[in-house]
Coordinates of C-alpha atoms and ligand atoms in Angstrom, one line a residue:
X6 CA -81.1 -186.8 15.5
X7 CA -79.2 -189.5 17.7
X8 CA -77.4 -192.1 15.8
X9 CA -77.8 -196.1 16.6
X10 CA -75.1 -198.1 16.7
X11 CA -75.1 -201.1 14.7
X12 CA -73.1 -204.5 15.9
X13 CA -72.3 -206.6 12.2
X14 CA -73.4 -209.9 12.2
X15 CA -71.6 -212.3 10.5
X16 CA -73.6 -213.7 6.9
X17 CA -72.0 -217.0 6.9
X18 CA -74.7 -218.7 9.6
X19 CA -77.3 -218.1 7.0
X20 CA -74.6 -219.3 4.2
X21 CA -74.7 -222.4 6.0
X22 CA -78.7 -222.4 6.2
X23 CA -79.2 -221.4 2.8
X24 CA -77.2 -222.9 0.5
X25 CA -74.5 -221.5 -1.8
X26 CA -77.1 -221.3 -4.8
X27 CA -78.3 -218.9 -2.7
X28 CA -75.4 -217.7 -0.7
X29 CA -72.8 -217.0 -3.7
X30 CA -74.6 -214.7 -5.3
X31 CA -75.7 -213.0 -2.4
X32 CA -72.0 -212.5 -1.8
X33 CA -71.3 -211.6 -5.3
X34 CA -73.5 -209.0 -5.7
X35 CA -72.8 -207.4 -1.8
X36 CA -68.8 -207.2 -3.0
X37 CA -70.4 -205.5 -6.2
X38 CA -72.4 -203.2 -4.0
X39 CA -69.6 -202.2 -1.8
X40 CA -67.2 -201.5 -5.0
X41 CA -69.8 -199.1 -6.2
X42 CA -70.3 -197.3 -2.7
X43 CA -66.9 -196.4 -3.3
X44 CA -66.8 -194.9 0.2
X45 CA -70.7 -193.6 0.1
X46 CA -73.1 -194.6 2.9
X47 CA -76.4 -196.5 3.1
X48 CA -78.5 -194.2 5.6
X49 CA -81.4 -195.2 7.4
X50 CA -83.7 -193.1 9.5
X51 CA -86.6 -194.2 11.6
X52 CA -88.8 -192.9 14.5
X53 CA -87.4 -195.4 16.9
X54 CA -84.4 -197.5 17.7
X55 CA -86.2 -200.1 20.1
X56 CA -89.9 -201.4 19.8
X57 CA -92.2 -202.4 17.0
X58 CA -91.7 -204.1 13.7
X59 CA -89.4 -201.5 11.8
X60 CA -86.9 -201.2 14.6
X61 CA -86.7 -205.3 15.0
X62 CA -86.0 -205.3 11.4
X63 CA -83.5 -202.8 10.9
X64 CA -81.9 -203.8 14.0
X65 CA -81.1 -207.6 12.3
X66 CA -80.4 -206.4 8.4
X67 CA -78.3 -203.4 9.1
X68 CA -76.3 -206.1 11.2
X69 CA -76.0 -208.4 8.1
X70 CA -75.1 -205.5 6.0
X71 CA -72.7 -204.4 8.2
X72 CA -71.8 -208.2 7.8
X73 CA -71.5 -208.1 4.3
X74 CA -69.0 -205.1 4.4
X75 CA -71.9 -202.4 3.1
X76 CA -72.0 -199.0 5.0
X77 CA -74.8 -198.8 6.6
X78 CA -75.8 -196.5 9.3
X79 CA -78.9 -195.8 11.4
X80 CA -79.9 -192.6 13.0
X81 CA -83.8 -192.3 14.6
X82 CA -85.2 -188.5 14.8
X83 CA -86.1 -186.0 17.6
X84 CA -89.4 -185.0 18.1
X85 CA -92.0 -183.8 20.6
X86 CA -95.4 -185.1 21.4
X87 CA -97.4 -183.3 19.2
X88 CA -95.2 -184.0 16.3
X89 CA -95.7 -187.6 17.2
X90 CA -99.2 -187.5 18.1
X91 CA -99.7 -185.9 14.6
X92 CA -97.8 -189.1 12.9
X93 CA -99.9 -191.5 14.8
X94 CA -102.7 -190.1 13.4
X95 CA -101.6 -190.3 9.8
X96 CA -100.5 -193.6 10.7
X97 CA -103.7 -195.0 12.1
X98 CA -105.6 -193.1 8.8
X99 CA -103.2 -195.9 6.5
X100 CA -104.3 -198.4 8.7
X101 CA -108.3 -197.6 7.0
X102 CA -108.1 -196.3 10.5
X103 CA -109.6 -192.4 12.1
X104 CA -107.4 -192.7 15.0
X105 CA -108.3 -189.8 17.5
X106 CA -110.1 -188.2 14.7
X107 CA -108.1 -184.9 14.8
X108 CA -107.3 -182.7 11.8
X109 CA -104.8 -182.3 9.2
X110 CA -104.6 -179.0 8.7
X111 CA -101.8 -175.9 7.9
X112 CA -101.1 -176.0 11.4
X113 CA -100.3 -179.8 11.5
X114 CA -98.4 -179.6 8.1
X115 CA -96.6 -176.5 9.8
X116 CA -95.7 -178.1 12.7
X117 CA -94.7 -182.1 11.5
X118 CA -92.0 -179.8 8.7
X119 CA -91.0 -177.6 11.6
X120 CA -89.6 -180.3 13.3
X121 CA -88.2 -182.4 10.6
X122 CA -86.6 -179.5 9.2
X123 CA -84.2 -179.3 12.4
X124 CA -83.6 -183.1 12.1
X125 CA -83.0 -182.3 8.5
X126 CA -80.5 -178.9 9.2
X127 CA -78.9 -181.9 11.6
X128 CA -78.6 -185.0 9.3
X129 CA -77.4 -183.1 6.3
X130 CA -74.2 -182.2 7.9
X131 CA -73.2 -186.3 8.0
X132 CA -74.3 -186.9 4.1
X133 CA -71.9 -186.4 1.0
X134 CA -73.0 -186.6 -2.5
X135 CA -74.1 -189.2 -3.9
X136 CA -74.7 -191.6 -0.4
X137 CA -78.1 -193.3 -0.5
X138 CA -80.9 -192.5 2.1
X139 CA -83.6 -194.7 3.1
X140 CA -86.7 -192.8 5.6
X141 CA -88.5 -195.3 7.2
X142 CA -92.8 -194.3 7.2
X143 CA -94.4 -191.0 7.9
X144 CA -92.2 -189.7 11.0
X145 CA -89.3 -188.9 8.6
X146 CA -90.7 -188.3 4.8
X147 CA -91.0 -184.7 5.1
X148 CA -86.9 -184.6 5.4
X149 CA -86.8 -185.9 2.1
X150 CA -86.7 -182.2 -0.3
X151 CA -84.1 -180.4 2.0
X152 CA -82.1 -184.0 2.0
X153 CA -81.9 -184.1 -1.8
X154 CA -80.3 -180.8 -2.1
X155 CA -77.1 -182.5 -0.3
X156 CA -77.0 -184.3 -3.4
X157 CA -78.0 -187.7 -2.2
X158 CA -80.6 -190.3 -3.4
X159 CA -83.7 -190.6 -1.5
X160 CA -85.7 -193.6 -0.8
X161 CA -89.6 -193.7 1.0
X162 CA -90.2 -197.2 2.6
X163 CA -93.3 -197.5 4.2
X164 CA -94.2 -200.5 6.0
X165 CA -97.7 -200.3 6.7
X166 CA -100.9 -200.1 4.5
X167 CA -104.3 -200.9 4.3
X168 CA -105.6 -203.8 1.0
X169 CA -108.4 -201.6 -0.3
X170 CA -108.2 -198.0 0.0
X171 CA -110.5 -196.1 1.4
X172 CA -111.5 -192.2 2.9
X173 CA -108.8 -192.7 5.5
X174 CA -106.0 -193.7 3.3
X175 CA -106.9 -191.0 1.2
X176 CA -106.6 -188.5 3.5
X177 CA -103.4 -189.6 4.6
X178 CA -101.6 -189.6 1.3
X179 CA -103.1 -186.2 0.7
X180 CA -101.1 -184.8 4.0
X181 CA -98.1 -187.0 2.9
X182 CA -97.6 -186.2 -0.7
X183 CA -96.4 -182.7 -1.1
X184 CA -93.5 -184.5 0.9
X185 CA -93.2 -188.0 -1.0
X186 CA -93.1 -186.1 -4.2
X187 CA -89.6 -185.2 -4.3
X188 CA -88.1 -188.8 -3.1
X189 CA -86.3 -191.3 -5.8
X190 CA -88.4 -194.1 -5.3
X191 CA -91.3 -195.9 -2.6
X192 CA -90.6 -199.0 -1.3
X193 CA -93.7 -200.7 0.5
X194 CA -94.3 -204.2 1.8
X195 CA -97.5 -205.4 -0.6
X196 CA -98.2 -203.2 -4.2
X197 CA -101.9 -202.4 -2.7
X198 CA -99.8 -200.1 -0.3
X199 CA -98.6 -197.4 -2.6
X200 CA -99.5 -194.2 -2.3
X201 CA -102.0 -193.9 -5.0
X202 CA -100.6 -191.2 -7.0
X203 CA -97.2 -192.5 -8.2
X204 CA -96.3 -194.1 -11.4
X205 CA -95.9 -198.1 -10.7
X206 CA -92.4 -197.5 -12.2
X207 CA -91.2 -195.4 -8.7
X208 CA -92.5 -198.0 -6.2
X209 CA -90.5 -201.4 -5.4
X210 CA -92.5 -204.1 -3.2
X211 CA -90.1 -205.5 -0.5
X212 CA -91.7 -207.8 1.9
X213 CA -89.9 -208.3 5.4
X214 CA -88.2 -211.4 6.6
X215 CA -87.2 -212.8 9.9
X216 CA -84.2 -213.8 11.2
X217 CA -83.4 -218.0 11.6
X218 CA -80.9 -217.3 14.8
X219 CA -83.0 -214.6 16.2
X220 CA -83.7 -215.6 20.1
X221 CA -87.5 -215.5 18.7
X222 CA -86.9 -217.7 16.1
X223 CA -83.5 -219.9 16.9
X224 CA -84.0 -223.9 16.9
X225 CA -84.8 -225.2 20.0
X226 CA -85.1 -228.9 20.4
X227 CA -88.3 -230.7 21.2
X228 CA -87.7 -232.2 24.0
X229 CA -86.0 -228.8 25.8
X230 CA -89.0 -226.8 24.5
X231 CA -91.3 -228.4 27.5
X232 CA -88.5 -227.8 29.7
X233 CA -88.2 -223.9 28.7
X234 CA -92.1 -223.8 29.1
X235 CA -92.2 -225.8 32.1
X236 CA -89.1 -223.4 34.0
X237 CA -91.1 -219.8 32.5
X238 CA -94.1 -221.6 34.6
X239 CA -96.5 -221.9 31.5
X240 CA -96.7 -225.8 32.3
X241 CA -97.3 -228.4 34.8
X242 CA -94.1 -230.5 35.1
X243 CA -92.3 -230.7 38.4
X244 CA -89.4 -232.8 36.8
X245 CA -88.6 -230.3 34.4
X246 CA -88.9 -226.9 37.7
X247 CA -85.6 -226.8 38.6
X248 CA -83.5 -227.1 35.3
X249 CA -82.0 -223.8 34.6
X250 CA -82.7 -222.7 30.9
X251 CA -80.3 -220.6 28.9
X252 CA -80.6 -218.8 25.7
X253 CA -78.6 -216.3 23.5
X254 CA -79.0 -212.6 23.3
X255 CA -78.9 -210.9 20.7
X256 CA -75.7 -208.9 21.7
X257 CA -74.4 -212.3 21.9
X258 CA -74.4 -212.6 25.7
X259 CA -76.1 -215.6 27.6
X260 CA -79.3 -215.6 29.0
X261 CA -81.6 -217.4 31.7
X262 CA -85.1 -217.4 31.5
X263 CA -86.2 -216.4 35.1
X264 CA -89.3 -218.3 36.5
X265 CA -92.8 -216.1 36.2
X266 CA -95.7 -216.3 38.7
X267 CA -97.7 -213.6 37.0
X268 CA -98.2 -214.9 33.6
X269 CA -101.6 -216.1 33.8
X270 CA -104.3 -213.0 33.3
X271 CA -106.6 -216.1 33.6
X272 CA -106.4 -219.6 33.7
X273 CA -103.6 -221.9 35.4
X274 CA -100.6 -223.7 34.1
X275 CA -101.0 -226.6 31.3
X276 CA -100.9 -230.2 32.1
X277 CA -97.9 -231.6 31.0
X278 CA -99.7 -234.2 28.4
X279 CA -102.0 -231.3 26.8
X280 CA -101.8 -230.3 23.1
X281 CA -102.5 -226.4 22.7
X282 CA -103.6 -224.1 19.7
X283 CA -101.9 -220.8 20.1
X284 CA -102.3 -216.9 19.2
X285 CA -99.9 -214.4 20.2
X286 CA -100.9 -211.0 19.6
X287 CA -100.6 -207.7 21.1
X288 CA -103.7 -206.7 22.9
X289 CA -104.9 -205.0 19.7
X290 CA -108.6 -205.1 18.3
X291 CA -107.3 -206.1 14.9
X292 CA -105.8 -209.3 16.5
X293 CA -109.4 -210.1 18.1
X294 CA -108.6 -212.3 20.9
X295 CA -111.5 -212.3 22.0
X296 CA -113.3 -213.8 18.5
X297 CA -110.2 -216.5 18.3
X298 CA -111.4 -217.5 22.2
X299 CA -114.8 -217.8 21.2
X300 CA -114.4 -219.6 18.1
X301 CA -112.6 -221.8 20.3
X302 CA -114.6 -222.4 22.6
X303 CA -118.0 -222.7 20.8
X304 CA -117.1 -224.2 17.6
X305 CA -114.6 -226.9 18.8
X306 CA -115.9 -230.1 19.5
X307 CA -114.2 -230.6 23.5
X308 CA -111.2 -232.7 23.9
X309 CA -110.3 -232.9 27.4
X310 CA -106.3 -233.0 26.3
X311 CA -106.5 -229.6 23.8
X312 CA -105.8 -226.3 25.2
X313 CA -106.4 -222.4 23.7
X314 CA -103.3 -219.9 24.4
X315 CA -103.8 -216.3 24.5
X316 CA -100.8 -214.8 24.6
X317 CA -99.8 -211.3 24.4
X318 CA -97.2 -208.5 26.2
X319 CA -97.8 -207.8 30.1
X320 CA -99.7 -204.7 29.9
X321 CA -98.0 -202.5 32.4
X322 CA -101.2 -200.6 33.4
X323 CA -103.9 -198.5 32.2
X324 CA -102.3 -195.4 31.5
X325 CA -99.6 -197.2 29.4
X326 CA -101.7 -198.9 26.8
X327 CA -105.4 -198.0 27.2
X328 CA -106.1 -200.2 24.5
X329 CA -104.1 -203.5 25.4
X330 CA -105.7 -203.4 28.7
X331 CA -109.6 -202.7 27.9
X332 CA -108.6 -206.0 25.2
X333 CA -107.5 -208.0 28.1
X334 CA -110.1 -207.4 30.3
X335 CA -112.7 -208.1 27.8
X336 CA -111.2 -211.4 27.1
X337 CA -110.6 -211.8 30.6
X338 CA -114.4 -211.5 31.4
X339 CA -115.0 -213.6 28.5
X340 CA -113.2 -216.1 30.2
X341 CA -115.2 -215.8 33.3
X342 CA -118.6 -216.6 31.6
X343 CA -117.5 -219.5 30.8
X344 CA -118.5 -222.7 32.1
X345 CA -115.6 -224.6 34.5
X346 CA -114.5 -227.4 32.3
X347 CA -113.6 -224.8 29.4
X348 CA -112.7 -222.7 32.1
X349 CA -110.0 -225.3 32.3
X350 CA -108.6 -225.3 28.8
X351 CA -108.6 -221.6 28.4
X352 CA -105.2 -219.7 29.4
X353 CA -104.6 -216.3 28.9
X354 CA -101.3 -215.3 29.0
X355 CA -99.5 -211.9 29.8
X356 CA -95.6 -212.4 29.1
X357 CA -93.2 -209.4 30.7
X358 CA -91.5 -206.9 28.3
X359 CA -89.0 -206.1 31.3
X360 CA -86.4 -208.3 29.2
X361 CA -87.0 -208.2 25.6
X362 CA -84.4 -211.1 24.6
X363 CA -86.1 -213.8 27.2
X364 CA -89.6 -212.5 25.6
X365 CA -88.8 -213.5 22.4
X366 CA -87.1 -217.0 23.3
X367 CA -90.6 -217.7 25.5
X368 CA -92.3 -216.6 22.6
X369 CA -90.1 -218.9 20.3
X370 CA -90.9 -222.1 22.8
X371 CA -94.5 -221.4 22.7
X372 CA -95.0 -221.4 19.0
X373 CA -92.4 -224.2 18.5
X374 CA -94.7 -226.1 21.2
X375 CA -98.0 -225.4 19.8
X376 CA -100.4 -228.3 17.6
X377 CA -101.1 -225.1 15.5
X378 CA -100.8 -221.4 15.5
X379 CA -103.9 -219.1 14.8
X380 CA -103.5 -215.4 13.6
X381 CA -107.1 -214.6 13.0
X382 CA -106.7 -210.9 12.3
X383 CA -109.3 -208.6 11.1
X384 CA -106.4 -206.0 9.3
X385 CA -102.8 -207.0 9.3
X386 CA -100.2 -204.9 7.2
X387 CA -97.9 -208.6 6.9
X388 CA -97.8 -210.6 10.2
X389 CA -94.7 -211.1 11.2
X390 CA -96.0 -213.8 14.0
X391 CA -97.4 -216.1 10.9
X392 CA -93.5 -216.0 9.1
X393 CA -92.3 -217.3 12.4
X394 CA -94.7 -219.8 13.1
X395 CA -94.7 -220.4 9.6
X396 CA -90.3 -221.2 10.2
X397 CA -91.0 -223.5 13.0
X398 CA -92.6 -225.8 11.1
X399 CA -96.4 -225.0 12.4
X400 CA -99.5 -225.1 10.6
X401 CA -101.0 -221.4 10.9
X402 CA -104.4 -220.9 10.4
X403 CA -105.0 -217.2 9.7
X404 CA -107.1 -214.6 7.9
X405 CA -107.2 -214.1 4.1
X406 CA -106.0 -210.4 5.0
X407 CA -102.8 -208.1 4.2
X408 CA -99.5 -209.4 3.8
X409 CA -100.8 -213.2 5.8
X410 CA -101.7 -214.2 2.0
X411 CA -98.3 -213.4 0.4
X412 CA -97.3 -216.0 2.9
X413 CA -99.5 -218.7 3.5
X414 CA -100.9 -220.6 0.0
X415 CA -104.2 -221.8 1.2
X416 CA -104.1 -225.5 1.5
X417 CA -100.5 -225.9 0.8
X418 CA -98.5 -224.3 3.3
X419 CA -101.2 -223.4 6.2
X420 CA -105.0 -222.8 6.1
X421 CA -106.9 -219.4 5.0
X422 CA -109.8 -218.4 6.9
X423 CA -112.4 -215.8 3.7
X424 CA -114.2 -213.7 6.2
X425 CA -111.9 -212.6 9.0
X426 CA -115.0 -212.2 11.4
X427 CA -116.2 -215.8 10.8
X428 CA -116.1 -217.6 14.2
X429 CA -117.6 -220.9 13.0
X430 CA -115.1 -220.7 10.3
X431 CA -112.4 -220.4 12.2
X432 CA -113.6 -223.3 14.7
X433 CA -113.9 -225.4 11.8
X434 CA -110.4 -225.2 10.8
X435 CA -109.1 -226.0 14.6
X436 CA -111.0 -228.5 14.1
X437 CA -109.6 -229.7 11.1
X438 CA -106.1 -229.4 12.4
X439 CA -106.6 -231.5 15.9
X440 CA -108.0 -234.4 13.7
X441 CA -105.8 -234.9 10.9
X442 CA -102.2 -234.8 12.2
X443 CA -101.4 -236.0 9.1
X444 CA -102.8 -232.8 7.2
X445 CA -100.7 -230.0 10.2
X446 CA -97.6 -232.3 9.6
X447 CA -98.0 -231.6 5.8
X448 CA -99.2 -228.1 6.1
X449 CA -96.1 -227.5 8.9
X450 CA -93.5 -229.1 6.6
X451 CA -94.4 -227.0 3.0
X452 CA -94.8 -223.8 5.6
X453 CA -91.3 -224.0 6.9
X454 CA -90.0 -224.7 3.1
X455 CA -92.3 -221.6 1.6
X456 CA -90.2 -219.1 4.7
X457 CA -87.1 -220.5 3.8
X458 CA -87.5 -219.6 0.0
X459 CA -89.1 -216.6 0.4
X460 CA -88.7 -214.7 3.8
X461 CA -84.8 -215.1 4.6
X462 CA -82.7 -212.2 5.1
X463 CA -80.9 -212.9 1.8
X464 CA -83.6 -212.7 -0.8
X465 CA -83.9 -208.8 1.4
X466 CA -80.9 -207.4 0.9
X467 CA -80.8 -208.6 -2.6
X468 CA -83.9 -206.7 -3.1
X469 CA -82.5 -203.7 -1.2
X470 CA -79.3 -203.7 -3.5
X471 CA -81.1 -204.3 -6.4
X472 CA -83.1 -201.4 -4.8
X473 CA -79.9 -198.9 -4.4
X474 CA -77.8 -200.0 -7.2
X475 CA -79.2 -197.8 -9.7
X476 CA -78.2 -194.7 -7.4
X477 CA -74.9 -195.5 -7.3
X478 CA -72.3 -194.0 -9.6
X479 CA -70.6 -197.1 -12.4
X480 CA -67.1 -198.0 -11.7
X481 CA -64.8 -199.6 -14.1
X482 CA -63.1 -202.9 -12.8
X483 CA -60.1 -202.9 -11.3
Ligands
LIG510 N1 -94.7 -210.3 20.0 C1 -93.9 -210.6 21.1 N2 -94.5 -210.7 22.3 C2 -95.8 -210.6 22.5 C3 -96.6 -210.3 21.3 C4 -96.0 -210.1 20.1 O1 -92.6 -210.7 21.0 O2 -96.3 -210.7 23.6 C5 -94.0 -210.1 18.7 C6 -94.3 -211.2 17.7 O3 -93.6 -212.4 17.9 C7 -93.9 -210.5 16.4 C8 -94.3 -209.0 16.7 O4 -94.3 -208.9 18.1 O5 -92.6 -210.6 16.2 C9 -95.6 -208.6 16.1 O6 -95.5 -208.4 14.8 P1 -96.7 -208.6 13.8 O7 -96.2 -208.2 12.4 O8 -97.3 -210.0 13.9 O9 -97.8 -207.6 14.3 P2 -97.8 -206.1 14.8 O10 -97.7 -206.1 16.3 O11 -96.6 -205.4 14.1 O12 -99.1 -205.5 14.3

């Protein structure tokens, strides 16, 4: 068990953004919070401290927590690969996925408590009574019966799920719930999630949210967004080459975004007049890049000035990520059937992981530069890409699916595509988009109002206290 440090970040910036309707109470009810820990800690554990969606999150709200004056602390578990390749597989199997098919058994159940017991034996050490304890997904649940005999309060959130439950689910919660069983309470991210065998009254729904001054999401200004693509080499425009282009990290240090000759996997730089429609994705079948390229380029009527962007993480090779790089190749060679002038229009993208911080600001400019942003997913547990397009002001047009309709109000605040698999569906709401600017402007406008109420890092922690509070022992006033 190695513990992450966690650098506080300070709430007013999102006072400022928010609004003290919103702010004051936030800060009312942190100060009550803190009065109640009384000295106790807010633990979190996790699988990893870097990569993927849980570690991005906690990294940002254990900073505002911090923030906020709650003690919070992170630590992220030891294991081997078989104890991980064992909680891949339950993970895929919530996904409505069989993963690498392989079993489930005594000597799985015996190995996955083996280890968690020695991260428990560990971790109990640094707990007192009555501190609060949140395990993050399947890596860390089975901790959760030797943790409660320190005395502590024990909370499951799980962050992934599948919307109708099926064979693989099932066989998932069956492996998981001897271990949920003892916990407090189950926090998951839509109320289809739950584990299927616990009373509605032990299972909170907490959505994620995304952070405003994040180098993925931070404003950048129209006119420098060309630049930034232009300098990262995603765009024709000589005048624009030699500008250097910082950005903040998110220790706080500056950045430069370096200048990339490898970016395109196929296809060449934009023109500098072209309009673009944009996906960003990992190189994951549920993404299907390659259905978002067709429906592009068979169900769009052709405007010489419009543009499709593919873009996704470098893949580093084919021993890395087997997946992401069979993906590519397939839209690759998709690409390469095509005739020239839609050769032309069609860019698929590979952006380096080398430097997470420049990623996320090139990923920021792209979506901040795109006419609309597509996340036609065929399973997606919320879609964290559509709550930041969704911030910048884009239209998204994105599949009825998982956690994308808890954001996006069909109509209203982007555009819902039924059938996930429905190319000429899909085309027909590009189309829609690139001939009624009027329509994206409206859509792009009520999208960035419908994050802002919903999806801030405010309305989270005040579910997570409201979440915690009950665990914490009452305090007369001072
Ligand atoms: N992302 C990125 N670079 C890429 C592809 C994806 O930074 O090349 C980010 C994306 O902006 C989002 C996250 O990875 O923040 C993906 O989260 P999402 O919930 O959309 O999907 P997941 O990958 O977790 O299934």
């Amino acid at each position: 068990m190695k513990s992450v440090e966690i650098a506080p970040l300070p709430f007013t910036r999102l006072g400022a953004l928010i609004g003290p309707d919103r702010y004051e109470p936030l800060l009312g009810f942190a100060d009550e919070i803190r009065r109640r820990l009384d000295g106790h800690v807010v633990w979190n554990v996790n699988a990893t401290a870097s990569g993927g969606g849980v570690a991005e999150m906690l990294q940002t709200l254990l900073a505002y927590a911090s923030g906020l004056g709650v003690d919070t602390r992170w630590n992220v578990l030891d294991g081997d690969a078989e104890f991980f390749a064992i909680t891949k597989r339950i993970h895929n199997l919530l996904h409505g996925s069989p993963g690498d098919g392989g079993d489930l058994g005594p000597a799985e159940h015996a190995h996955y408590v083996d280890v968690l017991r020695r991260n428990s034996d560990d971790f109990i050490h640094q707990l007192s009574p009555g501190d609060v304890v949140l395990l993050h997904d399947p890596q860390t649940i089975g901790m959760a019966a030797r943790l409660k005999e320190a005395g502590v309060a024990v909370v499951f959130r799980s962050h992934i799920g599948k919307d109708e439950p099926d064979e693989f689910t099932a066989k998932a919660w069956e492996f998981l719930r001897p271990y949920i069983e003892p916990v407090d309470m189950v926090v998951v991210s839509r109320p289809s999630y739950a584990p299927p065998f616990l009373d509605v009254d032990r299972v909170r729904v907490i959505p994620p949210s995304i952070d405003p001054f994040a180098a993925k999401n931070v404003e950048i200004p129209e006119d420098r967004v060309w630049a930034v693509l232009a300098r990262v080499g995603l765009l024709e425009r000589p005048e624009h080459l030699e500008e250097e282009v910082g950005f903040t990290r998110r220790d706080g240090t500056p950045g430069v975004v370096r200048r990339h000759t490898d970016l395109f996997a196929a296809g060449s730089p934009l023109p500098g007049d072209s309009r673009y429609l944009l996906q960003v994705s990992r190189w994951d079948r549920l993404k299907d890049m390659p259905g978002v390229l067709t429906a592009f380029t068979d169900h769009v009527s052709d405007h010489d000035d419009t543009h499709l962007l593919l873009v996704g993480p470098a893949v580093a090779g084919v021993s890395d990520d087997p997946e992401g790089a069979e993906v590519l190749e397939e839209c690759v060679a998709r690409w390469h059937a095509l005739p020239e002038d839609k050769r032309q229009r069609v860019h698929l993208v590979a952006v380096p992981m080398d430097d997470v911080d420049e990623n996320a600001f090139i990923i920021n400019a792209l979506q901040r530069g795109a006419t609309a942003v597509i996340q036609k997913s065929l399973m997606e547990g919320f879609g964290l890409t559509v709550a930041e397009a969704m911030w910048k002001g884009r239209p998204v047009l994105a599949s009825r699916i998982g956690g994308i309709q808890d954001q996006i109000e069909d109509g209203v605040s982007g555009l819902l595509l039924d059938d996930p698999r429905d190319l000429a569906g899909m085309g027909a709401l590009m189309q829609r988009v690139l001939e009624e600017p009027a329509t994206a402007a409206a859509l792009g406008a009520m999208a960035h109002a419908r994050i802002r109420e919903l999806f801030l890092g405010d309305r989270h922690l005040m579910q997570y206290g409201a979440l915690i509070e009950p665990f914490l022992p009452e305090r007369p006033h001072a």
